[in-house]
Amino acid sequence: MAFEVTGAIGDHYNEAGGASSPLGEPTSAEQDAPNGGKFQEFTGGVIYFKLPTGAKTVYGAIRQAWEAEGGAGGRFGYPTSDEQDIDGGKISHFENGSISYSIADDAVTVNA
């Protein structure tokens, strides 16, 4: 089944490289998220959107840790950055903290 990717989520998806990006193909339609937001699932991650944070991508181990904390409806709230490279790993910033991933340790650190 093919899913359309439109609006702010579609713009973000296309800027990331669309289906050839790490996000891959969409696996769901756009859906409602907590607190007035939206999200859409892809084979390699998810894009969340809410004003004023905008559309942001969450992947892998950081996504798993964020979702374990309640995701967009939890204590961290919505992502405020895409995943970014840091020395030895990755980090994503959220409304109420950040979550980082260490490649060497294969571990996440939750900073609320």
Short mmCIF file of N, CA and C in Angstrom, two decimals:
data_model
loop_
_atom_site.label_atom_id
_atom_site.label_comp_id
_atom_site.label_asym_id
_atom_site.label_seq_id
_atom_site.Cartn_x
_atom_site.Cartn_y
_atom_site.Cartn_z
N MET A 1 0.84 -1.18 0.00
CA MET A 1 0.00 0.00 0.00
C MET A 1 0.89 1.25 0.00
N ALA A 2 0.57 2.21 -0.83
CA ALA A 2 1.33 3.45 -0.91
C ALA A 2 0.69 4.51 0.00
N PHE A 3 1.55 5.25 0.70
CA PHE A 3 1.08 6.31 1.58
C PHE A 3 1.61 7.65 1.08
N GLU A 4 0.76 8.63 1.10
CA GLU A 4 1.12 9.98 0.68
C GLU A 4 1.84 10.69 1.83
N VAL A 5 2.83 11.50 1.49
CA VAL A 5 3.56 12.30 2.48
C VAL A 5 3.40 13.75 2.06
N THR A 6 2.67 14.54 2.86
CA THR A 6 2.32 15.90 2.47
C THR A 6 2.59 16.90 3.59
N GLY A 7 2.32 18.16 3.30
CA GLY A 7 2.41 19.23 4.29
C GLY A 7 3.81 19.39 4.86
N ALA A 8 3.90 19.83 6.11
CA ALA A 8 5.19 20.07 6.75
C ALA A 8 5.99 18.78 6.87
N ILE A 9 5.32 17.67 7.15
CA ILE A 9 6.02 16.38 7.22
C ILE A 9 6.57 16.03 5.84
N GLY A 10 5.79 16.23 4.80
CA GLY A 10 6.25 15.97 3.44
C GLY A 10 7.43 16.84 3.06
N ASP A 11 7.38 18.11 3.41
CA ASP A 11 8.50 19.01 3.12
C ASP A 11 9.78 18.52 3.80
N HIS A 12 9.65 18.14 5.07
CA HIS A 12 10.82 17.67 5.84
C HIS A 12 11.37 16.37 5.24
N TYR A 13 10.47 15.49 4.88
CA TYR A 13 10.84 14.20 4.27
C TYR A 13 11.60 14.44 2.97
N ASN A 14 11.09 15.32 2.13
CA ASN A 14 11.75 15.62 0.86
C ASN A 14 13.10 16.29 1.06
N GLU A 15 13.21 17.19 2.04
CA GLU A 15 14.49 17.85 2.34
C GLU A 15 15.53 16.83 2.81
N ALA A 16 15.07 15.79 3.50
CA ALA A 16 15.98 14.74 4.00
C ALA A 16 16.43 13.80 2.89
N GLY A 17 15.76 13.84 1.74
CA GLY A 17 16.11 12.98 0.63
C GLY A 17 15.04 11.98 0.25
N GLY A 18 13.87 12.10 0.88
CA GLY A 18 12.74 11.23 0.53
C GLY A 18 13.04 9.76 0.77
N ALA A 19 12.55 8.93 -0.13
CA ALA A 19 12.68 7.48 0.03
C ALA A 19 14.13 7.01 0.00
N SER A 20 15.04 7.79 -0.60
CA SER A 20 16.45 7.40 -0.64
C SER A 20 17.21 7.82 0.62
N SER A 21 16.55 8.51 1.53
CA SER A 21 17.16 8.92 2.80
C SER A 21 17.10 7.76 3.79
N PRO A 22 17.74 7.90 4.96
CA PRO A 22 17.63 6.85 5.99
C PRO A 22 16.18 6.59 6.43
N LEU A 23 15.28 7.54 6.19
CA LEU A 23 13.88 7.33 6.55
C LEU A 23 13.24 6.23 5.72
N GLY A 24 13.62 6.11 4.45
CA GLY A 24 13.04 5.11 3.58
C GLY A 24 11.61 5.45 3.19
N GLU A 25 10.84 4.43 2.90
CA GLU A 25 9.46 4.57 2.42
C GLU A 25 8.49 4.81 3.58
N PRO A 26 7.41 5.54 3.34
CA PRO A 26 6.38 5.69 4.38
C PRO A 26 5.67 4.37 4.63
N THR A 27 5.37 4.09 5.90
CA THR A 27 4.67 2.85 6.26
C THR A 27 3.31 3.14 6.88
N SER A 28 2.94 4.43 6.96
CA SER A 28 1.63 4.80 7.47
C SER A 28 1.24 6.13 6.85
N ALA A 29 -0.02 6.46 7.00
CA ALA A 29 -0.49 7.80 6.67
C ALA A 29 -0.14 8.72 7.83
N GLU A 30 -0.24 10.02 7.62
CA GLU A 30 -0.06 10.98 8.71
C GLU A 30 -1.14 10.72 9.76
N GLN A 31 -0.73 10.77 11.03
CA GLN A 31 -1.65 10.48 12.13
C GLN A 31 -1.58 11.58 13.19
N ASP A 32 -2.63 11.67 13.99
CA ASP A 32 -2.65 12.61 15.11
C ASP A 32 -1.70 12.14 16.20
N ALA A 33 -1.02 13.10 16.83
CA ALA A 33 -0.12 12.84 17.94
C ALA A 33 -0.61 13.64 19.16
N PRO A 34 -0.08 13.36 20.35
CA PRO A 34 -0.51 14.08 21.54
C PRO A 34 -0.32 15.59 21.42
N ASN A 35 -1.13 16.32 22.15
CA ASN A 35 -0.99 17.77 22.30
C ASN A 35 -1.02 18.53 20.99
N GLY A 36 -1.87 18.09 20.06
CA GLY A 36 -2.08 18.83 18.83
C GLY A 36 -1.07 18.61 17.72
N GLY A 37 -0.23 17.60 17.83
CA GLY A 37 0.78 17.36 16.81
C GLY A 37 0.34 16.31 15.80
N LYS A 38 1.25 15.99 14.91
CA LYS A 38 1.05 14.97 13.88
C LYS A 38 2.33 14.15 13.78
N PHE A 39 2.21 12.94 13.25
CA PHE A 39 3.41 12.13 12.97
C PHE A 39 3.13 11.21 11.80
N GLN A 40 4.23 10.74 11.20
CA GLN A 40 4.14 9.75 10.14
C GLN A 40 5.32 8.81 10.26
N GLU A 41 5.02 7.50 10.14
CA GLU A 41 6.02 6.44 10.25
C GLU A 41 6.65 6.13 8.90
N PHE A 42 7.94 5.78 8.94
CA PHE A 42 8.70 5.37 7.76
C PHE A 42 9.48 4.12 8.12
N THR A 43 10.02 3.41 7.13
CA THR A 43 10.76 2.19 7.42
C THR A 43 11.95 2.43 8.33
N GLY A 44 12.55 3.63 8.28
CA GLY A 44 13.75 3.89 9.06
C GLY A 44 13.59 4.87 10.19
N GLY A 45 12.41 5.37 10.47
CA GLY A 45 12.24 6.34 11.54
C GLY A 45 10.85 6.95 11.50
N VAL A 46 10.71 8.07 12.17
CA VAL A 46 9.41 8.74 12.26
C VAL A 46 9.65 10.25 12.19
N ILE A 47 8.71 10.96 11.60
CA ILE A 47 8.75 12.43 11.62
C ILE A 47 7.56 12.90 12.45
N TYR A 48 7.86 13.75 13.44
CA TYR A 48 6.84 14.39 14.27
C TYR A 48 6.76 15.85 13.91
N PHE A 49 5.56 16.41 13.98
CA PHE A 49 5.35 17.83 13.69
C PHE A 49 4.40 18.42 14.71
N LYS A 50 4.78 19.59 15.19
CA LYS A 50 3.91 20.40 16.05
C LYS A 50 4.43 21.83 15.98
N LEU A 51 3.51 22.79 15.94
CA LEU A 51 3.93 24.18 16.06
C LEU A 51 4.25 24.42 17.53
N PRO A 52 5.26 25.09 17.93
CA PRO A 52 6.26 25.79 17.11
C PRO A 52 7.53 24.98 16.84
N THR A 53 7.59 23.69 17.22
CA THR A 53 8.84 22.94 17.07
C THR A 53 9.13 22.57 15.63
N GLY A 54 8.10 22.50 14.79
CA GLY A 54 8.30 22.12 13.39
C GLY A 54 8.41 20.62 13.22
N ALA A 55 8.74 20.21 12.02
CA ALA A 55 8.88 18.78 11.69
C ALA A 55 10.29 18.32 11.98
N LYS A 56 10.41 17.25 12.76
CA LYS A 56 11.71 16.70 13.16
C LYS A 56 11.67 15.18 13.08
N THR A 57 12.83 14.60 12.78
CA THR A 57 12.96 13.16 12.62
C THR A 57 13.59 12.53 13.86
N VAL A 58 13.09 11.36 14.25
CA VAL A 58 13.65 10.60 15.36
C VAL A 58 13.89 9.17 14.87
N TYR A 59 15.10 8.64 15.15
CA TYR A 59 15.54 7.33 14.65
C TYR A 59 15.99 6.41 15.80
N GLY A 60 16.13 5.15 15.46
CA GLY A 60 16.88 4.14 16.19
C GLY A 60 16.80 4.14 17.71
N ALA A 61 17.98 4.02 18.33
CA ALA A 61 18.08 3.89 19.79
C ALA A 61 17.56 5.13 20.50
N ILE A 62 17.77 6.30 19.92
CA ILE A 62 17.24 7.53 20.53
C ILE A 62 15.72 7.49 20.50
N ARG A 63 15.16 7.07 19.39
CA ARG A 63 13.71 6.96 19.30
C ARG A 63 13.17 5.97 20.34
N GLN A 64 13.82 4.83 20.48
CA GLN A 64 13.37 3.82 21.44
C GLN A 64 13.38 4.37 22.86
N ALA A 65 14.45 5.10 23.22
CA ALA A 65 14.54 5.67 24.57
C ALA A 65 13.47 6.74 24.77
N TRP A 66 13.26 7.58 23.75
CA TRP A 66 12.24 8.64 23.82
C TRP A 66 10.86 8.05 23.96
N GLU A 67 10.55 7.02 23.17
CA GLU A 67 9.24 6.38 23.26
C GLU A 67 9.05 5.68 24.61
N ALA A 68 10.13 5.13 25.18
CA ALA A 68 10.05 4.51 26.50
C ALA A 68 9.71 5.55 27.57
N GLU A 69 10.04 6.81 27.30
CA GLU A 69 9.73 7.92 28.21
C GLU A 69 8.37 8.55 27.90
N GLY A 70 7.61 7.95 26.98
CA GLY A 70 6.28 8.46 26.65
C GLY A 70 6.19 9.19 25.34
N GLY A 71 7.30 9.29 24.59
CA GLY A 71 7.29 9.96 23.29
C GLY A 71 6.82 11.40 23.39
N ALA A 72 6.09 11.85 22.38
CA ALA A 72 5.64 13.24 22.32
C ALA A 72 4.72 13.61 23.48
N GLY A 73 4.02 12.63 24.05
CA GLY A 73 3.12 12.88 25.17
C GLY A 73 3.79 12.70 26.52
N GLY A 74 5.07 12.37 26.53
CA GLY A 74 5.81 12.12 27.77
C GLY A 74 6.56 13.34 28.26
N ARG A 75 7.45 13.11 29.20
CA ARG A 75 8.15 14.22 29.86
C ARG A 75 9.09 15.01 28.94
N PHE A 76 9.56 14.38 27.85
CA PHE A 76 10.45 15.09 26.93
C PHE A 76 9.70 15.96 25.94
N GLY A 77 8.46 15.62 25.64
CA GLY A 77 7.70 16.37 24.66
C GLY A 77 8.20 16.12 23.25
N TYR A 78 7.96 17.07 22.39
CA TYR A 78 8.29 16.94 20.97
C TYR A 78 9.76 17.20 20.69
N PRO A 79 10.29 16.57 19.62
CA PRO A 79 11.66 16.86 19.22
C PRO A 79 11.79 18.31 18.72
N THR A 80 12.89 18.94 19.08
CA THR A 80 13.17 20.31 18.63
C THR A 80 14.36 20.34 17.68
N SER A 81 14.97 19.18 17.44
CA SER A 81 16.05 19.08 16.45
C SER A 81 15.98 17.70 15.81
N ASP A 82 16.53 17.59 14.63
CA ASP A 82 16.77 16.28 14.05
C ASP A 82 17.95 15.68 14.80
N GLU A 83 18.17 14.39 14.63
CA GLU A 83 19.33 13.75 15.22
C GLU A 83 20.58 14.40 14.64
N GLN A 84 21.53 14.71 15.51
CA GLN A 84 22.76 15.39 15.10
C GLN A 84 23.97 14.56 15.50
N ASP A 85 25.04 14.67 14.71
CA ASP A 85 26.29 14.01 15.05
C ASP A 85 26.96 14.75 16.21
N ILE A 86 27.49 13.98 17.16
CA ILE A 86 28.35 14.52 18.22
C ILE A 86 29.57 13.61 18.29
N ASP A 87 30.57 14.00 19.02
CA ASP A 87 31.78 13.20 19.16
C ASP A 87 31.41 11.82 19.72
N GLY A 88 31.59 10.80 18.91
CA GLY A 88 31.33 9.43 19.36
C GLY A 88 29.90 8.97 19.30
N GLY A 89 29.00 9.78 18.70
CA GLY A 89 27.62 9.33 18.67
C GLY A 89 26.66 10.30 18.03
N LYS A 90 25.46 10.32 18.57
CA LYS A 90 24.35 11.12 18.06
C LYS A 90 23.61 11.75 19.23
N ILE A 91 22.86 12.84 18.95
CA ILE A 91 22.02 13.47 19.96
C ILE A 91 20.77 14.04 19.30
N SER A 92 19.67 13.97 20.02
CA SER A 92 18.43 14.64 19.62
C SER A 92 17.97 15.50 20.80
N HIS A 93 17.51 16.70 20.47
CA HIS A 93 17.00 17.62 21.49
C HIS A 93 15.47 17.61 21.44
N PHE A 94 14.88 17.74 22.62
CA PHE A 94 13.43 17.73 22.78
C PHE A 94 13.01 18.95 23.57
N GLU A 95 11.72 19.20 23.67
CA GLU A 95 11.23 20.37 24.40
C GLU A 95 11.75 20.42 25.83
N ASN A 96 11.93 19.25 26.44
CA ASN A 96 12.30 19.21 27.86
C ASN A 96 13.54 18.36 28.13
N GLY A 97 14.52 18.42 27.25
CA GLY A 97 15.75 17.67 27.48
C GLY A 97 16.36 17.16 26.19
N SER A 98 17.28 16.22 26.33
CA SER A 98 17.94 15.63 25.17
C SER A 98 18.22 14.16 25.46
N ILE A 99 18.43 13.42 24.38
CA ILE A 99 18.81 12.02 24.47
C ILE A 99 19.98 11.83 23.52
N SER A 100 21.06 11.24 24.05
CA SER A 100 22.23 11.01 23.22
C SER A 100 22.51 9.51 23.13
N TYR A 101 23.23 9.15 22.08
CA TYR A 101 23.59 7.76 21.83
C TYR A 101 25.09 7.67 21.62
N SER A 102 25.73 6.75 22.35
CA SER A 102 27.16 6.50 22.22
C SER A 102 27.37 5.28 21.34
N ILE A 103 28.07 5.46 20.24
CA ILE A 103 28.33 4.35 19.33
C ILE A 103 29.23 3.31 20.00
N ALA A 104 30.29 3.76 20.68
CA ALA A 104 31.25 2.84 21.31
C ALA A 104 30.60 1.98 22.38
N ASP A 105 29.70 2.57 23.17
CA ASP A 105 29.04 1.84 24.27
C ASP A 105 27.71 1.22 23.86
N ASP A 106 27.21 1.59 22.67
CA ASP A 106 25.88 1.18 22.23
C ASP A 106 24.86 1.44 23.34
N ALA A 107 24.92 2.67 23.87
CA ALA A 107 24.06 3.03 25.00
C ALA A 107 23.51 4.45 24.82
N VAL A 108 22.34 4.68 25.39
CA VAL A 108 21.73 6.01 25.36
C VAL A 108 21.86 6.67 26.72
N THR A 109 21.92 8.01 26.70
CA THR A 109 21.93 8.80 27.91
C THR A 109 20.76 9.77 27.82
N VAL A 110 19.92 9.75 28.85
CA VAL A 110 18.73 10.57 28.90
C VAL A 110 19.03 11.78 29.79
N ASN A 111 18.86 12.98 29.25
CA ASN A 111 19.14 14.22 29.98
C ASN A 111 17.86 15.07 30.04
N ALA A 112 17.16 14.96 31.16
CA ALA A 112 15.92 15.73 31.30
C ALA A 112 16.15 16.97 32.14
#
